[in-house]
JSON list of C-alpha atoms in Angstrom, two decimals:
[
{"chain": "A", "resi": 1, "resn": "UNK", "atom": "CA", "xyz": [-3.16, -12.18, -1.04]},
{"chain": "A", "resi": 2, "resn": "UNK", "atom": "CA", "xyz": [0.60, -12.15, -1.11]},
{"chain": "A", "resi": 3, "resn": "UNK", "atom": "CA", "xyz": [2.63, -11.78, -4.28]},
{"chain": "A", "resi": 4, "resn": "UNK", "atom": "CA", "xyz": [6.21, -11.12, -5.20]},
{"chain": "A", "resi": 5, "resn": "UNK", "atom": "CA", "xyz": [6.13, -7.88, -7.22]},
{"chain": "A", "resi": 6, "resn": "UNK", "atom": "CA", "xyz": [8.84, -9.15, -9.57]},
{"chain": "A", "resi": 7, "resn": "UNK", "atom": "CA", "xyz": [6.56, -12.05, -10.51]},
{"chain": "A", "resi": 8, "resn": "UNK", "atom": "CA", "xyz": [3.14, -10.37, -10.45]},
{"chain": "A", "resi": 9, "resn": "UNK", "atom": "CA", "xyz": [2.60, -6.91, -9.02]},
{"chain": "A", "resi": 10, "resn": "UNK", "atom": "CA", "xyz": [-0.29, -4.58, -8.29]},
{"chain": "A", "resi": 11, "resn": "UNK", "atom": "CA", "xyz": [0.59, -2.73, -11.50]},
{"chain": "A", "resi": 12, "resn": "UNK", "atom": "CA", "xyz": [0.33, -6.00, -13.43]},
{"chain": "A", "resi": 13, "resn": "UNK", "atom": "CA", "xyz": [-3.17, -6.56, -12.03]},
{"chain": "A", "resi": 14, "resn": "UNK", "atom": "CA", "xyz": [-4.22, -3.03, -12.99]},
{"chain": "A", "resi": 15, "resn": "UNK", "atom": "CA", "xyz": [-2.76, -3.46, -16.48]},
{"chain": "A", "resi": 16, "resn": "UNK", "atom": "CA", "xyz": [-4.47, -6.83, -17.01]},
{"chain": "A", "resi": 17, "resn": "UNK", "atom": "CA", "xyz": [-7.77, -5.69, -15.41]},
{"chain": "A", "resi": 18, "resn": "UNK", "atom": "CA", "xyz": [-8.19, -9.16, -13.88]},
{"chain": "A", "resi": 19, "resn": "UNK", "atom": "CA", "xyz": [-6.12, -12.18, -12.94]},
{"chain": "A", "resi": 20, "resn": "UNK", "atom": "CA", "xyz": [-6.48, -15.80, -12.01]},
{"chain": "A", "resi": 21, "resn": "UNK", "atom": "CA", "xyz": [-4.91, -16.26, -8.58]},
{"chain": "A", "resi": 22, "resn": "UNK", "atom": "CA", "xyz": [-3.41, -19.69, -9.09]},
{"chain": "A", "resi": 23, "resn": "UNK", "atom": "CA", "xyz": [-0.29, -21.63, -8.18]},
{"chain": "A", "resi": 24, "resn": "UNK", "atom": "CA", "xyz": [-1.13, -21.79, -4.46]},
{"chain": "A", "resi": 25, "resn": "UNK", "atom": "CA", "xyz": [0.34, -25.01, -3.06]},
{"chain": "A", "resi": 26, "resn": "UNK", "atom": "CA", "xyz": [-0.38, -24.76, 0.64]},
{"chain": "A", "resi": 27, "resn": "UNK", "atom": "CA", "xyz": [-3.44, -26.44, 2.16]},
{"chain": "A", "resi": 28, "resn": "UNK", "atom": "CA", "xyz": [-4.25, -23.59, 4.54]},
{"chain": "A", "resi": 29, "resn": "UNK", "atom": "CA", "xyz": [-3.92, -20.99, 1.75]},
{"chain": "A", "resi": 30, "resn": "UNK", "atom": "CA", "xyz": [-6.04, -23.18, -0.55]},
{"chain": "A", "resi": 31, "resn": "UNK", "atom": "CA", "xyz": [-8.76, -23.38, 2.10]},
{"chain": "A", "resi": 32, "resn": "UNK", "atom": "CA", "xyz": [-8.66, -19.58, 2.39]},
{"chain": "A", "resi": 33, "resn": "UNK", "atom": "CA", "xyz": [-9.14, -19.32, -1.40]},
{"chain": "A", "resi": 34, "resn": "UNK", "atom": "CA", "xyz": [-12.10, -21.69, -1.20]},
{"chain": "A", "resi": 35, "resn": "UNK", "atom": "CA", "xyz": [-13.69, -19.53, 1.53]},
{"chain": "A", "resi": 36, "resn": "UNK", "atom": "CA", "xyz": [-13.67, -16.42, -0.69]},
{"chain": "A", "resi": 37, "resn": "UNK", "atom": "CA", "xyz": [-16.99, -15.32, -2.16]},
{"chain": "A", "resi": 38, "resn": "UNK", "atom": "CA", "xyz": [-17.68, -13.24, -5.24]},
{"chain": "A", "resi": 39, "resn": "UNK", "atom": "CA", "xyz": [-17.59, -9.57, -4.22]},
{"chain": "A", "resi": 40, "resn": "UNK", "atom": "CA", "xyz": [-15.27, -10.12, -1.24]},
{"chain": "A", "resi": 41, "resn": "UNK", "atom": "CA", "xyz": [-12.41, -7.66, -0.97]},
{"chain": "A", "resi": 42, "resn": "UNK", "atom": "CA", "xyz": [-8.80, -8.71, -0.54]},
{"chain": "A", "resi": 43, "resn": "UNK", "atom": "CA", "xyz": [-5.60, -6.87, 0.19]},
{"chain": "A", "resi": 44, "resn": "UNK", "atom": "CA", "xyz": [-2.81, -7.27, -2.32]},
{"chain": "A", "resi": 45, "resn": "UNK", "atom": "CA", "xyz": [0.41, -7.56, -0.34]},
{"chain": "A", "resi": 46, "resn": "UNK", "atom": "CA", "xyz": [3.82, -7.20, -1.96]},
{"chain": "A", "resi": 47, "resn": "UNK", "atom": "CA", "xyz": [6.32, -9.53, -0.34]},
{"chain": "A", "resi": 48, "resn": "UNK", "atom": "CA", "xyz": [10.11, -9.46, -0.70]},
{"chain": "A", "resi": 49, "resn": "UNK", "atom": "CA", "xyz": [11.55, -5.92, -0.54]},
{"chain": "A", "resi": 50, "resn": "UNK", "atom": "CA", "xyz": [8.30, -3.93, -0.22]},
{"chain": "A", "resi": 51, "resn": "UNK", "atom": "CA", "xyz": [6.61, -6.03, 2.48]},
{"chain": "A", "resi": 52, "resn": "UNK", "atom": "CA", "xyz": [3.54, -3.82, 2.32]},
{"chain": "A", "resi": 53, "resn": "UNK", "atom": "CA", "xyz": [-0.17, -3.86, 1.61]},
{"chain": "A", "resi": 54, "resn": "UNK", "atom": "CA", "xyz": [-0.38, -2.09, -1.75]},
{"chain": "A", "resi": 55, "resn": "UNK", "atom": "CA", "xyz": [-3.97, -2.27, -2.95]},
{"chain": "A", "resi": 56, "resn": "UNK", "atom": "CA", "xyz": [-7.43, -3.80, -2.79]},
{"chain": "A", "resi": 57, "resn": "UNK", "atom": "CA", "xyz": [-8.76, -6.42, -5.17]},
{"chain": "A", "resi": 58, "resn": "UNK", "atom": "CA", "xyz": [-12.23, -7.90, -5.48]},
{"chain": "A", "resi": 59, "resn": "UNK", "atom": "CA", "xyz": [-13.03, -11.57, -5.96]},
{"chain": "A", "resi": 60, "resn": "UNK", "atom": "CA", "xyz": [-14.73, -11.65, -9.36]},
{"chain": "A", "resi": 61, "resn": "UNK", "atom": "CA", "xyz": [-15.04, -15.44, -9.61]},
{"chain": "A", "resi": 62, "resn": "UNK", "atom": "CA", "xyz": [-15.26, -17.86, -6.70]},
{"chain": "A", "resi": 63, "resn": "UNK", "atom": "CA", "xyz": [-12.95, -20.84, -6.45]},
{"chain": "A", "resi": 64, "resn": "UNK", "atom": "CA", "xyz": [-12.56, -23.22, -9.35]},
{"chain": "A", "resi": 65, "resn": "UNK", "atom": "CA", "xyz": [-9.93, -25.84, -10.24]},
{"chain": "A", "resi": 66, "resn": "UNK", "atom": "CA", "xyz": [-6.50, -24.30, -10.61]},
{"chain": "A", "resi": 67, "resn": "UNK", "atom": "CA", "xyz": [-5.70, -24.33, -14.36]},
{"chain": "A", "resi": 68, "resn": "UNK", "atom": "CA", "xyz": [-2.11, -25.32, -13.54]},
{"chain": "A", "resi": 69, "resn": "UNK", "atom": "CA", "xyz": [-3.15, -28.30, -11.36]},
{"chain": "A", "resi": 70, "resn": "UNK", "atom": "CA", "xyz": [-6.77, -29.46, -10.98]},
{"chain": "A", "resi": 71, "resn": "UNK", "atom": "CA", "xyz": [-6.08, -30.79, -7.47]},
{"chain": "A", "resi": 72, "resn": "UNK", "atom": "CA", "xyz": [-5.75, -27.21, -6.21]},
{"chain": "A", "resi": 73, "resn": "UNK", "atom": "CA", "xyz": [-8.00, -24.13, -6.27]},
{"chain": "A", "resi": 74, "resn": "UNK", "atom": "CA", "xyz": [-7.86, -20.69, -7.86]},
{"chain": "A", "resi": 75, "resn": "UNK", "atom": "CA", "xyz": [-9.99, -17.54, -7.84]},
{"chain": "A", "resi": 76, "resn": "UNK", "atom": "CA", "xyz": [-10.28, -14.65, -10.25]},
{"chain": "A", "resi": 77, "resn": "UNK", "atom": "CA", "xyz": [-9.65, -11.13, -8.97]},
{"chain": "A", "resi": 78, "resn": "UNK", "atom": "CA", "xyz": [-9.92, -7.62, -10.33]},
{"chain": "A", "resi": 79, "resn": "UNK", "atom": "CA", "xyz": [-8.33, -4.42, -9.02]},
{"chain": "A", "resi": 80, "resn": "UNK", "atom": "CA", "xyz": [-10.43, -2.05, -6.94]},
{"chain": "A", "resi": 81, "resn": "UNK", "atom": "CA", "xyz": [-7.97, 0.63, -5.85]},
{"chain": "A", "resi": 82, "resn": "UNK", "atom": "CA", "xyz": [-4.40, 1.29, -4.91]},
{"chain": "A", "resi": 83, "resn": "UNK", "atom": "CA", "xyz": [-3.93, 2.38, -1.32]},
{"chain": "A", "resi": 84, "resn": "UNK", "atom": "CA", "xyz": [-3.19, 6.07, -0.85]},
{"chain": "A", "resi": 85, "resn": "UNK", "atom": "CA", "xyz": [-0.03, 5.03, 1.01]},
{"chain": "A", "resi": 86, "resn": "UNK", "atom": "CA", "xyz": [1.24, 1.44, 1.14]},
{"chain": "A", "resi": 87, "resn": "UNK", "atom": "CA", "xyz": [1.13, 0.03, 4.67]},
{"chain": "A", "resi": 88, "resn": "UNK", "atom": "CA", "xyz": [4.43, -1.63, 5.53]},
{"chain": "A", "resi": 89, "resn": "UNK", "atom": "CA", "xyz": [4.57, -4.85, 7.56]},
{"chain": "A", "resi": 90, "resn": "UNK", "atom": "CA", "xyz": [6.79, -3.18, 10.17]},
{"chain": "A", "resi": 91, "resn": "UNK", "atom": "CA", "xyz": [4.10, -0.54, 10.80]},
{"chain": "A", "resi": 92, "resn": "UNK", "atom": "CA", "xyz": [1.36, -3.19, 10.88]},
{"chain": "A", "resi": 93, "resn": "UNK", "atom": "CA", "xyz": [3.31, -5.14, 13.51]},
{"chain": "A", "resi": 94, "resn": "UNK", "atom": "CA", "xyz": [3.59, -2.00, 15.65]},
{"chain": "A", "resi": 95, "resn": "UNK", "atom": "CA", "xyz": [-0.19, -1.48, 15.73]},
{"chain": "A", "resi": 96, "resn": "UNK", "atom": "CA", "xyz": [-1.43, -3.06, 18.97]},
{"chain": "A", "resi": 97, "resn": "UNK", "atom": "CA", "xyz": [-4.93, -3.61, 17.57]},
{"chain": "A", "resi": 98, "resn": "UNK", "atom": "CA", "xyz": [-3.44, -5.90, 14.90]},
{"chain": "A", "resi": 99, "resn": "UNK", "atom": "CA", "xyz": [-1.50, -8.27, 17.15]},
{"chain": "A", "resi": 100, "resn": "UNK", "atom": "CA", "xyz": [-3.84, -11.15, 16.24]},
{"chain": "A", "resi": 101, "resn": "UNK", "atom": "CA", "xyz": [-3.80, -10.47, 12.49]},
{"chain": "A", "resi": 102, "resn": "UNK", "atom": "CA", "xyz": [-2.56, -13.51, 10.55]},
{"chain": "A", "resi": 103, "resn": "UNK", "atom": "CA", "xyz": [-0.12, -11.30, 8.61]},
{"chain": "A", "resi": 104, "resn": "UNK", "atom": "CA", "xyz": [1.57, -10.34, 11.88]},
{"chain": "A", "resi": 105, "resn": "UNK", "atom": "CA", "xyz": [1.89, -13.94, 13.06]},
{"chain": "A", "resi": 106, "resn": "UNK", "atom": "CA", "xyz": [2.36, -15.84, 9.78]},
{"chain": "A", "resi": 107, "resn": "UNK", "atom": "CA", "xyz": [3.50, -13.42, 7.09]},
{"chain": "A", "resi": 108, "resn": "UNK", "atom": "CA", "xyz": [4.69, -16.31, 4.90]},
{"chain": "A", "resi": 109, "resn": "UNK", "atom": "CA", "xyz": [1.17, -17.70, 4.27]},
{"chain": "A", "resi": 110, "resn": "UNK", "atom": "CA", "xyz": [0.28, -16.66, 0.71]},
{"chain": "A", "resi": 111, "resn": "UNK", "atom": "CA", "xyz": [-3.51, -16.30, 1.16]},
{"chain": "A", "resi": 112, "resn": "UNK", "atom": "CA", "xyz": [-4.74, -15.17, 4.56]},
{"chain": "A", "resi": 113, "resn": "UNK", "atom": "CA", "xyz": [-8.04, -14.25, 6.14]},
{"chain": "A", "resi": 114, "resn": "UNK", "atom": "CA", "xyz": [-8.46, -10.64, 7.28]},
{"chain": "A", "resi": 115, "resn": "UNK", "atom": "CA", "xyz": [-11.21, -9.69, 9.72]},
{"chain": "A", "resi": 116, "resn": "UNK", "atom": "CA", "xyz": [-13.29, -6.61, 8.92]},
{"chain": "A", "resi": 117, "resn": "UNK", "atom": "CA", "xyz": [-11.89, -4.67, 11.88]},
{"chain": "A", "resi": 118, "resn": "UNK", "atom": "CA", "xyz": [-8.33, -5.45, 10.70]},
{"chain": "A", "resi": 119, "resn": "UNK", "atom": "CA", "xyz": [-9.22, -4.38, 7.17]},
{"chain": "A", "resi": 120, "resn": "UNK", "atom": "CA", "xyz": [-10.62, -1.09, 8.47]},
{"chain": "A", "resi": 121, "resn": "UNK", "atom": "CA", "xyz": [-7.55, -0.40, 10.63]},
{"chain": "A", "resi": 122, "resn": "UNK", "atom": "CA", "xyz": [-5.16, -1.01, 7.72]},
{"chain": "A", "resi": 123, "resn": "UNK", "atom": "CA", "xyz": [-7.28, 1.23, 5.51]},
{"chain": "A", "resi": 124, "resn": "UNK", "atom": "CA", "xyz": [-7.09, 4.00, 8.10]},
{"chain": "A", "resi": 125, "resn": "UNK", "atom": "CA", "xyz": [-3.33, 3.51, 8.35]},
{"chain": "A", "resi": 126, "resn": "UNK", "atom": "CA", "xyz": [-3.05, 3.93, 4.57]},
{"chain": "A", "resi": 127, "resn": "UNK", "atom": "CA", "xyz": [-4.55, 7.42, 4.86]},
{"chain": "A", "resi": 128, "resn": "UNK", "atom": "CA", "xyz": [-1.71, 8.65, 7.06]}
]
């Protein structure tokens, strides 16, 4: 889940203890929101200057109508943990095992699927 830290950051999510992930206006991203299930984990990715995976959130409420526009979808998330070390997009792109990761090939998509093996690799990278 991609966010601009100046608009809504990891620290904002921690402060608020939960957030409605709304305002998504891309059909592919909306479909990714609709595929999320309660209890699923999601990376929080800071776009703009940071361009890094910052933390892990959990889906606390499955998709429902976006409060800002009922034709779209939203989910509710809560923070799980901040990564030990943020994992920068440049480093992710250098990891050969992540060449098929959506973030590597379409970093502009605001809500992306992440396969378990990709999740595990990024988590290992955050420990370095």
